Coordinates of C-alpha atoms and ligand atoms in Angstrom, one line a residue:
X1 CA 71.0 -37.2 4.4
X2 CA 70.1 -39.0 7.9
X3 CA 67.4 -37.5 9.8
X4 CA 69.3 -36.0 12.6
X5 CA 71.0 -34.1 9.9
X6 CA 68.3 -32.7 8.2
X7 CA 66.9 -31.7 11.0
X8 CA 69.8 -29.9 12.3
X9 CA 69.5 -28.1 8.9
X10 CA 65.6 -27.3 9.2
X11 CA 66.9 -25.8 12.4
X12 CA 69.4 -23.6 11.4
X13 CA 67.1 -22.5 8.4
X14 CA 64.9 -21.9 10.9
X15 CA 66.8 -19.8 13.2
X16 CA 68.2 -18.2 10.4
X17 CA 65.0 -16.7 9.2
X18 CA 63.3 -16.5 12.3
X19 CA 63.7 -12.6 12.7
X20 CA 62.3 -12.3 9.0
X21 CA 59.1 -14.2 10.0
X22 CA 58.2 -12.1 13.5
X23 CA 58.9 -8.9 11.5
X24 CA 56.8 -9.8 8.8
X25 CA 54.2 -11.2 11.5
X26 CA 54.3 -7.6 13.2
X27 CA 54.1 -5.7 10.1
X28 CA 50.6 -8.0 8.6
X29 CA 49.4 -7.0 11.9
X30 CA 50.1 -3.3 12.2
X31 CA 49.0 -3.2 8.4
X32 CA 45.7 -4.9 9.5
X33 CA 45.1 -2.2 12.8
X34 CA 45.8 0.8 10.6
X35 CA 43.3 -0.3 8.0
X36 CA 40.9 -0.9 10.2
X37 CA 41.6 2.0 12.7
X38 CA 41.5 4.0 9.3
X39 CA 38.1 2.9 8.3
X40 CA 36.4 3.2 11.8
X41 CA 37.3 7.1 11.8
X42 CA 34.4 9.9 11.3
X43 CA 33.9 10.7 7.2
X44 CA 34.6 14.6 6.7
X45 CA 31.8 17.3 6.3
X46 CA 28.9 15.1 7.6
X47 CA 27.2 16.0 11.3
X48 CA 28.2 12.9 13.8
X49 CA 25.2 12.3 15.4
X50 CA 25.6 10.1 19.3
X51 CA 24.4 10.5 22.7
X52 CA 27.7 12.5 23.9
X53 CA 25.4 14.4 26.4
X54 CA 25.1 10.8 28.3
X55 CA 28.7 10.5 28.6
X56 CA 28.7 7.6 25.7
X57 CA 30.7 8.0 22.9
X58 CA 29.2 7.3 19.1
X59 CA 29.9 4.5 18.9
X60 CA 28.3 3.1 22.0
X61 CA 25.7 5.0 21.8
X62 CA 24.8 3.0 18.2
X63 CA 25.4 0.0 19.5
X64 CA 22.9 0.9 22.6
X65 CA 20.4 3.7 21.8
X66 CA 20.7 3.2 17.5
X67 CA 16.9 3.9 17.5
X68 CA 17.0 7.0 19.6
X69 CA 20.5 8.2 18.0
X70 CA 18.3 7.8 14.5
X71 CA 15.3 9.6 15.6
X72 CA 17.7 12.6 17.0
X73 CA 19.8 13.1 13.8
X74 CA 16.2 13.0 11.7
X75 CA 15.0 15.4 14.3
X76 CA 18.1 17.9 14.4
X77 CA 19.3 17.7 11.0
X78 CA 17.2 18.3 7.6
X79 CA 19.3 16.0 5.1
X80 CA 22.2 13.5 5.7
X81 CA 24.2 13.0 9.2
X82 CA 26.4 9.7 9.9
X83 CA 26.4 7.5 12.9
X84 CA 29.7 5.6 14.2
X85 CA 28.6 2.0 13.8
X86 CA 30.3 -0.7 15.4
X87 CA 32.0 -1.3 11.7
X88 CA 32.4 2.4 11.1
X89 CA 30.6 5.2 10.0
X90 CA 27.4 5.0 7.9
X91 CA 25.5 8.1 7.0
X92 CA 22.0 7.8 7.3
X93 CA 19.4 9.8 5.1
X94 CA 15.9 10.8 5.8
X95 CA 13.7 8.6 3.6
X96 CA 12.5 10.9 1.2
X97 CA 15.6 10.1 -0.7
X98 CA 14.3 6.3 -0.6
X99 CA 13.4 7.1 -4.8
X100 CA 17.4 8.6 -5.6
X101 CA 18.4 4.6 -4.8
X102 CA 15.8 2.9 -6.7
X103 CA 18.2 2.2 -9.7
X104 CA 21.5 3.4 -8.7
X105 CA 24.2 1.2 -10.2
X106 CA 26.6 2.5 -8.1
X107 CA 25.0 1.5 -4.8
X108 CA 25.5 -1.6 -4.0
X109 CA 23.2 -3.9 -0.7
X110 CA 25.6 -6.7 -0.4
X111 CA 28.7 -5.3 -0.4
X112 CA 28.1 -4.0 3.2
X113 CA 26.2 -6.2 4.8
X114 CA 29.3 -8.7 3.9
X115 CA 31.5 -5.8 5.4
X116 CA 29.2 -5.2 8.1
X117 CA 29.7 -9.1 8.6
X118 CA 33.3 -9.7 8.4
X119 CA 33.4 -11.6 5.2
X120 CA 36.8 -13.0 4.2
X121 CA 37.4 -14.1 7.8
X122 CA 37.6 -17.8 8.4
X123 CA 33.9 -19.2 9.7
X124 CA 32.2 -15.8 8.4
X125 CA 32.4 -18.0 4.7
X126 CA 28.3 -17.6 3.9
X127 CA 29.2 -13.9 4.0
X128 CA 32.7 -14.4 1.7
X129 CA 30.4 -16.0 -0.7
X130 CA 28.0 -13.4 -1.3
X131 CA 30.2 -10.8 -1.3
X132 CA 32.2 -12.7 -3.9
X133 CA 29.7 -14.7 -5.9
X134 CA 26.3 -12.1 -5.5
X135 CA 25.1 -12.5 -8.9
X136 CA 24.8 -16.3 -8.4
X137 CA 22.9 -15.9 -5.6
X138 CA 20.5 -12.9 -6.2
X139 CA 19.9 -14.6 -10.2
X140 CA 18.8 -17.9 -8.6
X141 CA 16.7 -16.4 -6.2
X142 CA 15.2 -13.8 -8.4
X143 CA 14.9 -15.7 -11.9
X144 CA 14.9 -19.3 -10.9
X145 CA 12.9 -19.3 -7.7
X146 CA 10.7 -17.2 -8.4
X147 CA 10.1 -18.2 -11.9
X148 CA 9.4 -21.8 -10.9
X149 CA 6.9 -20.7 -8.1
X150 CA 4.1 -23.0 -8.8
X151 CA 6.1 -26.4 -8.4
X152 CA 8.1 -24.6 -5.3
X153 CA 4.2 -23.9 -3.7
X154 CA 3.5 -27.6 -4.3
X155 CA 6.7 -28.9 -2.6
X156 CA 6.1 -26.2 0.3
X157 CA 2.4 -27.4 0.9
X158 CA 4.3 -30.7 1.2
X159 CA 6.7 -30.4 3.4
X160 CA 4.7 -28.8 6.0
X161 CA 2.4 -31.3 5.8
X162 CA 4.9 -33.6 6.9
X163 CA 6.7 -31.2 9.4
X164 CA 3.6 -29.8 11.6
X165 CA 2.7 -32.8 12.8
X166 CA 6.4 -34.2 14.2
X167 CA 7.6 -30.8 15.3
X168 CA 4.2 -29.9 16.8
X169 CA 2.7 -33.1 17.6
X170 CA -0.9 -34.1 18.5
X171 CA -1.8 -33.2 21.9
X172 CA -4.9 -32.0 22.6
X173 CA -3.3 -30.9 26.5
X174 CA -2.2 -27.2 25.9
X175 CA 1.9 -27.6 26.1
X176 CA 4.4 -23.8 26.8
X177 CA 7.0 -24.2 24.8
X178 CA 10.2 -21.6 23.6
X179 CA 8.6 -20.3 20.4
X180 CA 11.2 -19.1 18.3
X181 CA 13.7 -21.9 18.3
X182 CA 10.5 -24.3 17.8
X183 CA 10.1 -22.0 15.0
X184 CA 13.3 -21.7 13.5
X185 CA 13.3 -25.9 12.8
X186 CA 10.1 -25.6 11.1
X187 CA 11.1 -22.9 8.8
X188 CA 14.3 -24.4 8.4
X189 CA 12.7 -27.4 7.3
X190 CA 10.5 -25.8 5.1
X191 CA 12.9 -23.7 3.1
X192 CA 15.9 -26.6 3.2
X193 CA 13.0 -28.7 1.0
X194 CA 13.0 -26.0 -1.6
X195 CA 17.1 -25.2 -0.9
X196 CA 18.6 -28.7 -1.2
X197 CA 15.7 -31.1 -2.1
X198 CA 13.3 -33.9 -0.1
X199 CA 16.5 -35.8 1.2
X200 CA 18.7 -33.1 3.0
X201 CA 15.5 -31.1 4.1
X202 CA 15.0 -34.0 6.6
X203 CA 19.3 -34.5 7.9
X204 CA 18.7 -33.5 11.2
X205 CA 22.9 -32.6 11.2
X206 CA 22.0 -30.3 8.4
X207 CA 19.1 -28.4 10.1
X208 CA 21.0 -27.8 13.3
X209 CA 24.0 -25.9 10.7
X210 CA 20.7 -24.0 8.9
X211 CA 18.8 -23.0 11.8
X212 CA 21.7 -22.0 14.5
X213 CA 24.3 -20.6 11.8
X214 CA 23.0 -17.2 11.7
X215 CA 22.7 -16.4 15.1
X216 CA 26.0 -17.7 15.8
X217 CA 27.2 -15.6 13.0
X218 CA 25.3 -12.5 14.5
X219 CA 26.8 -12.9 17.7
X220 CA 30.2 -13.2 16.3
X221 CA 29.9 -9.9 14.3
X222 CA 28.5 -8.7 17.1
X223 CA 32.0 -9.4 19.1
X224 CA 33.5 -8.7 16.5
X225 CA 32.5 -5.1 16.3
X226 CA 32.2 -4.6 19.9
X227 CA 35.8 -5.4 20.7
X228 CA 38.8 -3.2 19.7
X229 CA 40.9 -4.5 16.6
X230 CA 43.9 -5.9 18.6
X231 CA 41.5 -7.7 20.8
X232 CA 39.4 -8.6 17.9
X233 CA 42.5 -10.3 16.1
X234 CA 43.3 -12.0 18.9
X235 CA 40.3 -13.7 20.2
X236 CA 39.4 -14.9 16.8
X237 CA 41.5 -17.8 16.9
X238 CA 40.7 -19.2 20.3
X239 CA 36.8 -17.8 21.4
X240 CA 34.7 -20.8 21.2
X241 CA 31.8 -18.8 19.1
X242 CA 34.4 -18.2 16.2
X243 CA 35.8 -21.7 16.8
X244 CA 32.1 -23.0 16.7
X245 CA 31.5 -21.5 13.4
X246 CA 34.6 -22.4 11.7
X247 CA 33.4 -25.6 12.4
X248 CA 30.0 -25.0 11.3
X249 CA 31.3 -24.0 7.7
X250 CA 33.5 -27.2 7.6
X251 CA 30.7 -29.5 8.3
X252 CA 28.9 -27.7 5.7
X253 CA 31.0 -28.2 3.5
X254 CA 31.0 -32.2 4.3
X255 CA 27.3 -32.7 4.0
X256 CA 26.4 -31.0 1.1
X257 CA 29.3 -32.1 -1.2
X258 CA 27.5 -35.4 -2.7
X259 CA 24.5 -33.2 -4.0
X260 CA 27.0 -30.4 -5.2
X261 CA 28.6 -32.5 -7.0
X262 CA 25.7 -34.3 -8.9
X263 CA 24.3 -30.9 -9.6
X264 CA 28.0 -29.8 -11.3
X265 CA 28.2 -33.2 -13.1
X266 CA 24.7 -32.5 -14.7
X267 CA 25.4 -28.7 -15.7
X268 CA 28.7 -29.5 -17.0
X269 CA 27.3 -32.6 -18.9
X270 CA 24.7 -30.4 -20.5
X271 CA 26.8 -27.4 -21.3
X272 CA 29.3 -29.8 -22.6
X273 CA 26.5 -30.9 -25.0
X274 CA 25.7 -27.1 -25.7
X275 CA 22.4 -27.8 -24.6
X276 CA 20.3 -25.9 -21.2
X277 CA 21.0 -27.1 -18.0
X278 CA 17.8 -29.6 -17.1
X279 CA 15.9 -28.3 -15.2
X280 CA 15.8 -28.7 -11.2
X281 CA 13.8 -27.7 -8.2
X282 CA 15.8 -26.7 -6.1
X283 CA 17.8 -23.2 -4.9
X284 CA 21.1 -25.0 -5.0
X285 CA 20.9 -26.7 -8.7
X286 CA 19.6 -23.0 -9.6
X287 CA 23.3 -21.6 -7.9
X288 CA 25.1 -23.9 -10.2
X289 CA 23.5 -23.4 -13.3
X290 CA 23.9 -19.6 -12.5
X291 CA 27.6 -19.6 -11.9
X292 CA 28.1 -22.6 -14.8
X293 CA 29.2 -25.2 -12.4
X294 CA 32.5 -23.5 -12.0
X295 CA 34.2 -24.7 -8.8
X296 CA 33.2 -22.3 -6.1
X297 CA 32.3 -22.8 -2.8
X298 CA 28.1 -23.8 -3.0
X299 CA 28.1 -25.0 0.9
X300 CA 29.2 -21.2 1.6
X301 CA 26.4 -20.1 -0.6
X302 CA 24.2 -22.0 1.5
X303 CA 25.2 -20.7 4.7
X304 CA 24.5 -17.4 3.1
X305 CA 21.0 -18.3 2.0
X306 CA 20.6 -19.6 5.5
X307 CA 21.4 -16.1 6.9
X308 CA 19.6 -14.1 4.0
X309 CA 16.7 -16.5 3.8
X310 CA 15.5 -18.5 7.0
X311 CA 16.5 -16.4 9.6
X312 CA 14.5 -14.0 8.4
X313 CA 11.4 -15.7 8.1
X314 CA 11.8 -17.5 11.2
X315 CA 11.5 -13.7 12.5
X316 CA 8.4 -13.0 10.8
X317 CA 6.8 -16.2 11.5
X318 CA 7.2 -16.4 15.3
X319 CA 6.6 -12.8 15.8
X320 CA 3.5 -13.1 13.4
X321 CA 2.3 -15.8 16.0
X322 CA 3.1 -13.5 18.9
X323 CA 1.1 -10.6 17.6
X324 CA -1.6 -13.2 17.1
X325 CA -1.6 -14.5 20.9
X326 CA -1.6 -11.1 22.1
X327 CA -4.9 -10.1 20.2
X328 CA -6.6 -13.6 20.1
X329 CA -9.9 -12.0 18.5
X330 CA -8.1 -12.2 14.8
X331 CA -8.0 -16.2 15.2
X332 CA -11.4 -16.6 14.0
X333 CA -11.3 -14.2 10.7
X334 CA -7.9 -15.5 9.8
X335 CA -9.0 -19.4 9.8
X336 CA -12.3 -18.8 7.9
X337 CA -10.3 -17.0 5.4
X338 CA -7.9 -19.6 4.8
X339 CA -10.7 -22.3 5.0
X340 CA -13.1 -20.6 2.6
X341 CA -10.1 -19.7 0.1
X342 CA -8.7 -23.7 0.5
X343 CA -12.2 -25.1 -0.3
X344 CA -12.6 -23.2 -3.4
X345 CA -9.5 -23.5 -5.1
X346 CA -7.2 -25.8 -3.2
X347 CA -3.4 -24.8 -2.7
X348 CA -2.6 -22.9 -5.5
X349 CA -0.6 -19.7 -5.8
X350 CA -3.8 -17.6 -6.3
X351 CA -5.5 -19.4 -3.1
X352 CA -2.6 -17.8 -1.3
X353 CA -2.9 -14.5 -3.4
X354 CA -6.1 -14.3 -2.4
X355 CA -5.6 -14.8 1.3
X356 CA -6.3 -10.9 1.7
X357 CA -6.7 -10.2 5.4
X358 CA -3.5 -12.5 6.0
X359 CA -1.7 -10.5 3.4
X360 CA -2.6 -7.2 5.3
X361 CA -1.8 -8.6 8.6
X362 CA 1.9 -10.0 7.8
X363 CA 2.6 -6.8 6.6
X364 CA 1.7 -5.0 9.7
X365 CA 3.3 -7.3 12.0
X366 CA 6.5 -6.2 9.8
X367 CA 5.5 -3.1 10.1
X368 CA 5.7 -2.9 13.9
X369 CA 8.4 -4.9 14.0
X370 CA 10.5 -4.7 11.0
X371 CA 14.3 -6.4 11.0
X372 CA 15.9 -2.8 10.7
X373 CA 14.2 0.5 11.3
X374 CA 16.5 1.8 8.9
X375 CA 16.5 -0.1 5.4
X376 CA 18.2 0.5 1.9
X377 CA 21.9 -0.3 3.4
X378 CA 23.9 0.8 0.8
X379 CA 27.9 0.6 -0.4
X380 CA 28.9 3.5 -2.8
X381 CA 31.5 2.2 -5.5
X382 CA 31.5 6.3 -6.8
X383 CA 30.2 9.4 -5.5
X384 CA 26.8 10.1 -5.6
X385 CA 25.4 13.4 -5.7
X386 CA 21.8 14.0 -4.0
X387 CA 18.9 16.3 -5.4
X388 CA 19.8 18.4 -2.7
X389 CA 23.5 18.9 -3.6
X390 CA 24.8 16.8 -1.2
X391 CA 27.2 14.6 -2.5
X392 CA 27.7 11.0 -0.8
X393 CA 31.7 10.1 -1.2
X394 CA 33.2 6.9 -2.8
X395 CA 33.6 4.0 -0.5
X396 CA 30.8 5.2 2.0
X397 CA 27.9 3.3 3.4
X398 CA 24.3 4.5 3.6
X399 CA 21.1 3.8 5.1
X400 CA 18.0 5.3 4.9
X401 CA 15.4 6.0 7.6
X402 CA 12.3 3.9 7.7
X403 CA 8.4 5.7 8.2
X404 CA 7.4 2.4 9.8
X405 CA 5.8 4.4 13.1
X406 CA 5.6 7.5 11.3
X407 CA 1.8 8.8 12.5
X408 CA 1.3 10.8 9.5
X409 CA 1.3 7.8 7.7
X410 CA -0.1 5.1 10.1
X411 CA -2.7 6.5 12.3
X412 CA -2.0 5.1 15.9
X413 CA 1.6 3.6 14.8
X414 CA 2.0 1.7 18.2
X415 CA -1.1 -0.2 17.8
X416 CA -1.5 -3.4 15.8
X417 CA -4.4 -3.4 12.9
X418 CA -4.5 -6.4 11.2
X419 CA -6.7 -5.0 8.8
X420 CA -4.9 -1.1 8.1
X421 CA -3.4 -2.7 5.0
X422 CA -6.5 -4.5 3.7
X423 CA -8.3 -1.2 3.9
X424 CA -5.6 0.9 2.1
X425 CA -5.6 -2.0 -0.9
X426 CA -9.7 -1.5 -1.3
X427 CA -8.8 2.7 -2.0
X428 CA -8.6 3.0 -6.0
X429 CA -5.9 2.1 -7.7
X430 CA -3.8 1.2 -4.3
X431 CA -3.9 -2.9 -4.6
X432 CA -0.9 -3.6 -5.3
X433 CA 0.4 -1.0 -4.0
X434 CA 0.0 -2.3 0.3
X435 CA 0.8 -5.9 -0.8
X436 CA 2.8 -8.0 1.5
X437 CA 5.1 -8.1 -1.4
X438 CA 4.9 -4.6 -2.5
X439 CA 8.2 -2.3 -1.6
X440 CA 7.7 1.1 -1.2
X441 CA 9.1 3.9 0.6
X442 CA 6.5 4.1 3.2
X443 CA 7.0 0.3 3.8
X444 CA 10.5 -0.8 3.9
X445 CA 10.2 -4.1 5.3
X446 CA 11.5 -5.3 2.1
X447 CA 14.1 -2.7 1.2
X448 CA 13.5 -1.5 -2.0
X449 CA 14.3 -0.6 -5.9
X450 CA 16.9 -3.1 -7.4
X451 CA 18.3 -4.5 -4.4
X452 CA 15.0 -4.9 -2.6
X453 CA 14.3 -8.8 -1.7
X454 CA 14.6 -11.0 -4.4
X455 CA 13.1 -13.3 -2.1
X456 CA 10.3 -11.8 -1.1
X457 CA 7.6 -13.7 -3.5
X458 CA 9.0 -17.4 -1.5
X459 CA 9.2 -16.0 1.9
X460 CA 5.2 -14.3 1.6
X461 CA 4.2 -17.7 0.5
X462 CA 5.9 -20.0 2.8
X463 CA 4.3 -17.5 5.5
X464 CA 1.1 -18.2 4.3
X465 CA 1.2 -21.8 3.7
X466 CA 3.1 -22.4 7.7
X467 CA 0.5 -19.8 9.1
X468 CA -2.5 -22.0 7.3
X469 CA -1.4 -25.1 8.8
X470 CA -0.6 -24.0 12.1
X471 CA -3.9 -21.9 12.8
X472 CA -6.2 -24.6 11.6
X473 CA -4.6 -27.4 13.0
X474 CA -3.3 -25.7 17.0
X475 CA -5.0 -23.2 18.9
X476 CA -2.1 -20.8 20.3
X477 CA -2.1 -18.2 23.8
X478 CA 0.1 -16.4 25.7
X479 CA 1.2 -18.8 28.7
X480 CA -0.1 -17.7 32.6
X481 CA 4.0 -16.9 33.4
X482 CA 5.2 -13.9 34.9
X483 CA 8.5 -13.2 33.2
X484 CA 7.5 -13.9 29.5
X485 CA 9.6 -11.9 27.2
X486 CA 8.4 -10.7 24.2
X487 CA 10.0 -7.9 21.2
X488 CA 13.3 -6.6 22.1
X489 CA 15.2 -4.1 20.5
X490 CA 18.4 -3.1 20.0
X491 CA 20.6 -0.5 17.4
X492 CA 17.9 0.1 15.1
X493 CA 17.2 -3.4 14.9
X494 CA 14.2 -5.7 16.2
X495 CA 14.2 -9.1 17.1
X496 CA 11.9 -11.4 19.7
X497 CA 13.2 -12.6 22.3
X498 CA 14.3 -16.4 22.2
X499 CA 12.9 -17.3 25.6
X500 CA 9.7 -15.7 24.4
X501 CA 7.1 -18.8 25.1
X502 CA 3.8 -19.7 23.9
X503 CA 1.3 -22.0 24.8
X504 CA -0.2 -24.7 22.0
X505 CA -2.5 -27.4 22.2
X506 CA -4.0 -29.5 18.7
X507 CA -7.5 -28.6 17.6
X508 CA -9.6 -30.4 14.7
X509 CA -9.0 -28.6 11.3
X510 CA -12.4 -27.4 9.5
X511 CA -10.8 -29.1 6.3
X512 CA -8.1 -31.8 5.6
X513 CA -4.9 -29.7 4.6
Ligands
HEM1 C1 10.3 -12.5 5.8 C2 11.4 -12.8 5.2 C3 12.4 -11.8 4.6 C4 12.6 -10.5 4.9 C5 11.9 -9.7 6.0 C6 13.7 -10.1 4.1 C7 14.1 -8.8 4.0 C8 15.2 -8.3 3.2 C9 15.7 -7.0 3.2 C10 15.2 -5.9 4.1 C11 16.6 -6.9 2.2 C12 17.4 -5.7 1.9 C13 16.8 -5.0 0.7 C14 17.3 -3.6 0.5 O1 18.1 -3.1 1.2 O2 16.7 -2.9 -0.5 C15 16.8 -8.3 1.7 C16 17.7 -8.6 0.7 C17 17.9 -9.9 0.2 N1 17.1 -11.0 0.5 FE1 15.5 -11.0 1.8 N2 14.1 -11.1 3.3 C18 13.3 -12.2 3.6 C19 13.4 -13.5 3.0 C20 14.3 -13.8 2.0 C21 14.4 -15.1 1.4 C22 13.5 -16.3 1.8 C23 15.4 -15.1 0.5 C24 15.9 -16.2 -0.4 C25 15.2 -17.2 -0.8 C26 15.9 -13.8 0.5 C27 17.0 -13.3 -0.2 C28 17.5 -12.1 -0.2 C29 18.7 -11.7 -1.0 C30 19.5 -12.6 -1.9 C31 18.9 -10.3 -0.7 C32 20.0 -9.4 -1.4 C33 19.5 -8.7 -2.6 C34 20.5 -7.9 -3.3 O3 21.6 -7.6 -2.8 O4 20.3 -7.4 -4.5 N3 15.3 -13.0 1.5 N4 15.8 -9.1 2.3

């Protein structure tokens, strides 16, 4: 057949079909509005709780006031309500049901944060992978990590020796600089070693994708739930942020493949023998071995640690800092702990165990400002009936309300006491209990019961080992501007601001870290 005749026949195939395709086009699409109209709509027999008296309806009143909208349906309501979230409805309960979801097979954490995050679209591929492949990634970060906490310590305390020095330098002139995004390269960095290993830790094209993937993911899903679904479906193909992290999953997927690959050769190669896997040190070896090198998309799973794991302790890091500028007096205690606890045992995991006061403190800077003032985000695969009849249907989402400012429970909640935790630990039989690490339903910062943070154990002690080196190495203040920004808050959630600033200059260490 010549060309021009095939390509008169492609045409007429074409034309010939042509109806068939648009019809099929406008029937995926009406399909994909119902569904989602369908799942943004009110669940029966719960109280809708919004801000209708301020002309907003409930679902922008979530998106602006969640905080106040939480605080009125605990207020006017004795057991569960729901609030319209920008992904649909989610009933919120007050927390002392916190215990009913301690072990509760059929509520499941991942499954809606991945909904919450528009897994499945294109670019939103961290949040595909958990929601596909979770028991991969909570196994490797709950049995492997954890298990092999005294080499990961030792690879930490190594790292950040390297890192403080070229991201903070060595002037002795105090320098203002953005704090947060200085921040999110060091955790990056930090993390990345114990994640991929010495050599990708340090690819500067990799750190960009780890540090700025979740907030461009955030703001997507932000978009995303802001806009309405024909808009939404639209705009996804040609707004630059979904663009940018399309491209962001792609060039994942480039520079990770050589070390993906050497980890599937050697898991196969062992299971092949019927022996173990060899053992690695790092999180994405640990993913493979989990999911028995079977050929699934480990550059997504990173992005998903990337939103699960370093954002989050990027948070807690620079805010730590923050709280610390803004009551300077807790400088001195803090170093001469970490000094006297360095010189007697060196980095070990009990020096940082021992670290008491820094402990206590972390956890109240969580506590005033912890990621979500609701925690326990729950998807139900089957009804679940509560102790006080109420019964929660299939399919829903939950939350329950955090007593992070509750005065009953923290004397003067507003105000920061580094040592509130410290002092609760010394009452009998409460030391474990007011841990950094400990989750319980008075301190949700880690969520709790069997989805609670299986990370937890790392992020404490990367805290402590970054919060070590940069106290005893920098002094830190609060810059002389007028406009510095500091905690903002929005929905029921808490963040610092990224033009928050702070002011650093290098001071001589009491000891060689
Ligand atoms: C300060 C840092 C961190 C904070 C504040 C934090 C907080 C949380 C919270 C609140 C949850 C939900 C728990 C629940 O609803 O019960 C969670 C889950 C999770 N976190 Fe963390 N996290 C941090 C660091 C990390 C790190 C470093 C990793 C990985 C190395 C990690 C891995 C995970 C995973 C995999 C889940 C899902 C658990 C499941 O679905 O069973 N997190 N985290």
């Amino acid at each position: 057949m010549s060309r021009q005749t095939a390509y008169q026949a492609l045409y007429r195939v074409t034309v010939a079909y042509l109806p068939f395709v648009v019809a099929a086009m406008i029937i995926a699409v009406a399909f994909h509005l119902k569904k989602q109209s369908d799942a943004e709509r009110p669940l029966k027999g719960f109280p809708l709780v919004g801000l209708e008296e301020e002309g907003l309806s409930p679902k922008e009143a979530w998106m602006k006031h969640g905080h106040r909208v939480m605080v009125k349906g605990l207020t006017e309501h004795k057991g569960a309500f729901q609030v319209m979230t920008g992904t649909g409805p989610k009933i919120m309960l007050p927390n002392r049901f916190t215990e009913e979801f301690r072990k509760n097979d059929m509520a499941n954490l991942i499954q809606t944060q991945t909904r919450d995050n528009f897994a499945g679209w294109p670019g939103f591929d961290g949040m595909t992978f958990l929601s596909k492949h979770e028991r991969v990634v909570v196994d490797a970060v709950r049995i492997n990590l954890t298990q092999s906490m005294g080499a990961v310590t030792d690879s930490l305390v190594d790292e950040t020796r390297l890192a403080t020095p070229e991201l903070f330098g060595q002037d002795k002139e105090w320098q203002t600089i953005p704090i947060k995004s200085r921040i999110g390269s060091f955790v990056s960095r930090l993390s990345s070693r114990v994640f991929l290993g010495p050599k990708l830790c340090r690819d500067s094209e990799w750190l960009e994708i780890a540090q700025s993937h979740t907030v461009n993911l955030f703001q997507a899903s932000m978009a995303m739930r802001e806009g309405p679904s024909l808009r939404r479906l639209l705009s996804f193909w040609f707004n630059p942020l979904y663009k940018r992290l399309r491209s962001q999953a792609h060039a994942a997927r480039r520079i990770l493949k050589p070390l993906i690959e050497t980890r599937k050769a050697e898991v196969r190669k062992a299971l092949a023998a019927g022996e173990k896997p060899e053992k690695v040190a790092d999180l994405i070896g640990w993913m493979v071995a989990q999911a028995q090198a079977s050929d699934i998309d480990y550059a997504a799973g990173q992005l998903g640690m990337s939103v699960v794991g370093i954002h989050t302790t990027t948070e807690a890091l620079a805010e730590a800092l923050v709280d610390l500028c803004q009551h300077p007096s807790l400088f001195q205690p803090l170093r001469e702990e970490i000094v006297r606890e360095l010189k007697d045992q060196g980095w070990t995991r009990t020096t940082l165990h021992r670290m008491r006061l820094m402990d206590s403190f972390l956890k109240e800077s969580q506590r005033l400002h912890p990621a979500s003032a609701a925690s326990v985000n729950r998807y139900l695969y089957a009804d679940v009936k509560l102790s006080d009849g109420t019964v929660l249907p299939k399919g829903s989402r939950i939350w329950i309300a955090g007593r992070f400012d509750d005065p009953e429970l923290y004397p003067e909640p507003d105000k920061l006491d580094a040592y509130r935790f410290l002092n609760l630990r010394s009452e009998a039989g409460k030391s474990n209990t007011w841990q950094h690490t400990s989750m319980t339903p008075e301190h949700l910062g880690f969520g709790y019961g069997d989805h609670g943070c299986p990370g937890r154990f790392f992020a404490s002690n990367e805290l402590k080992i970054a919060l070590s080196f940069l106290l005893l190495n920098y002094d830190w203040k609060l810059p002389d501007v007028p406009d510095n920004q500091t905690f903002i808050h929005f929905g029921v959630g808490n963040l610092l601001s990224p033009l928050c600033r702070l002011s650093y200059r290098r001071r001589s260490a009491e000891i060689e870290l």
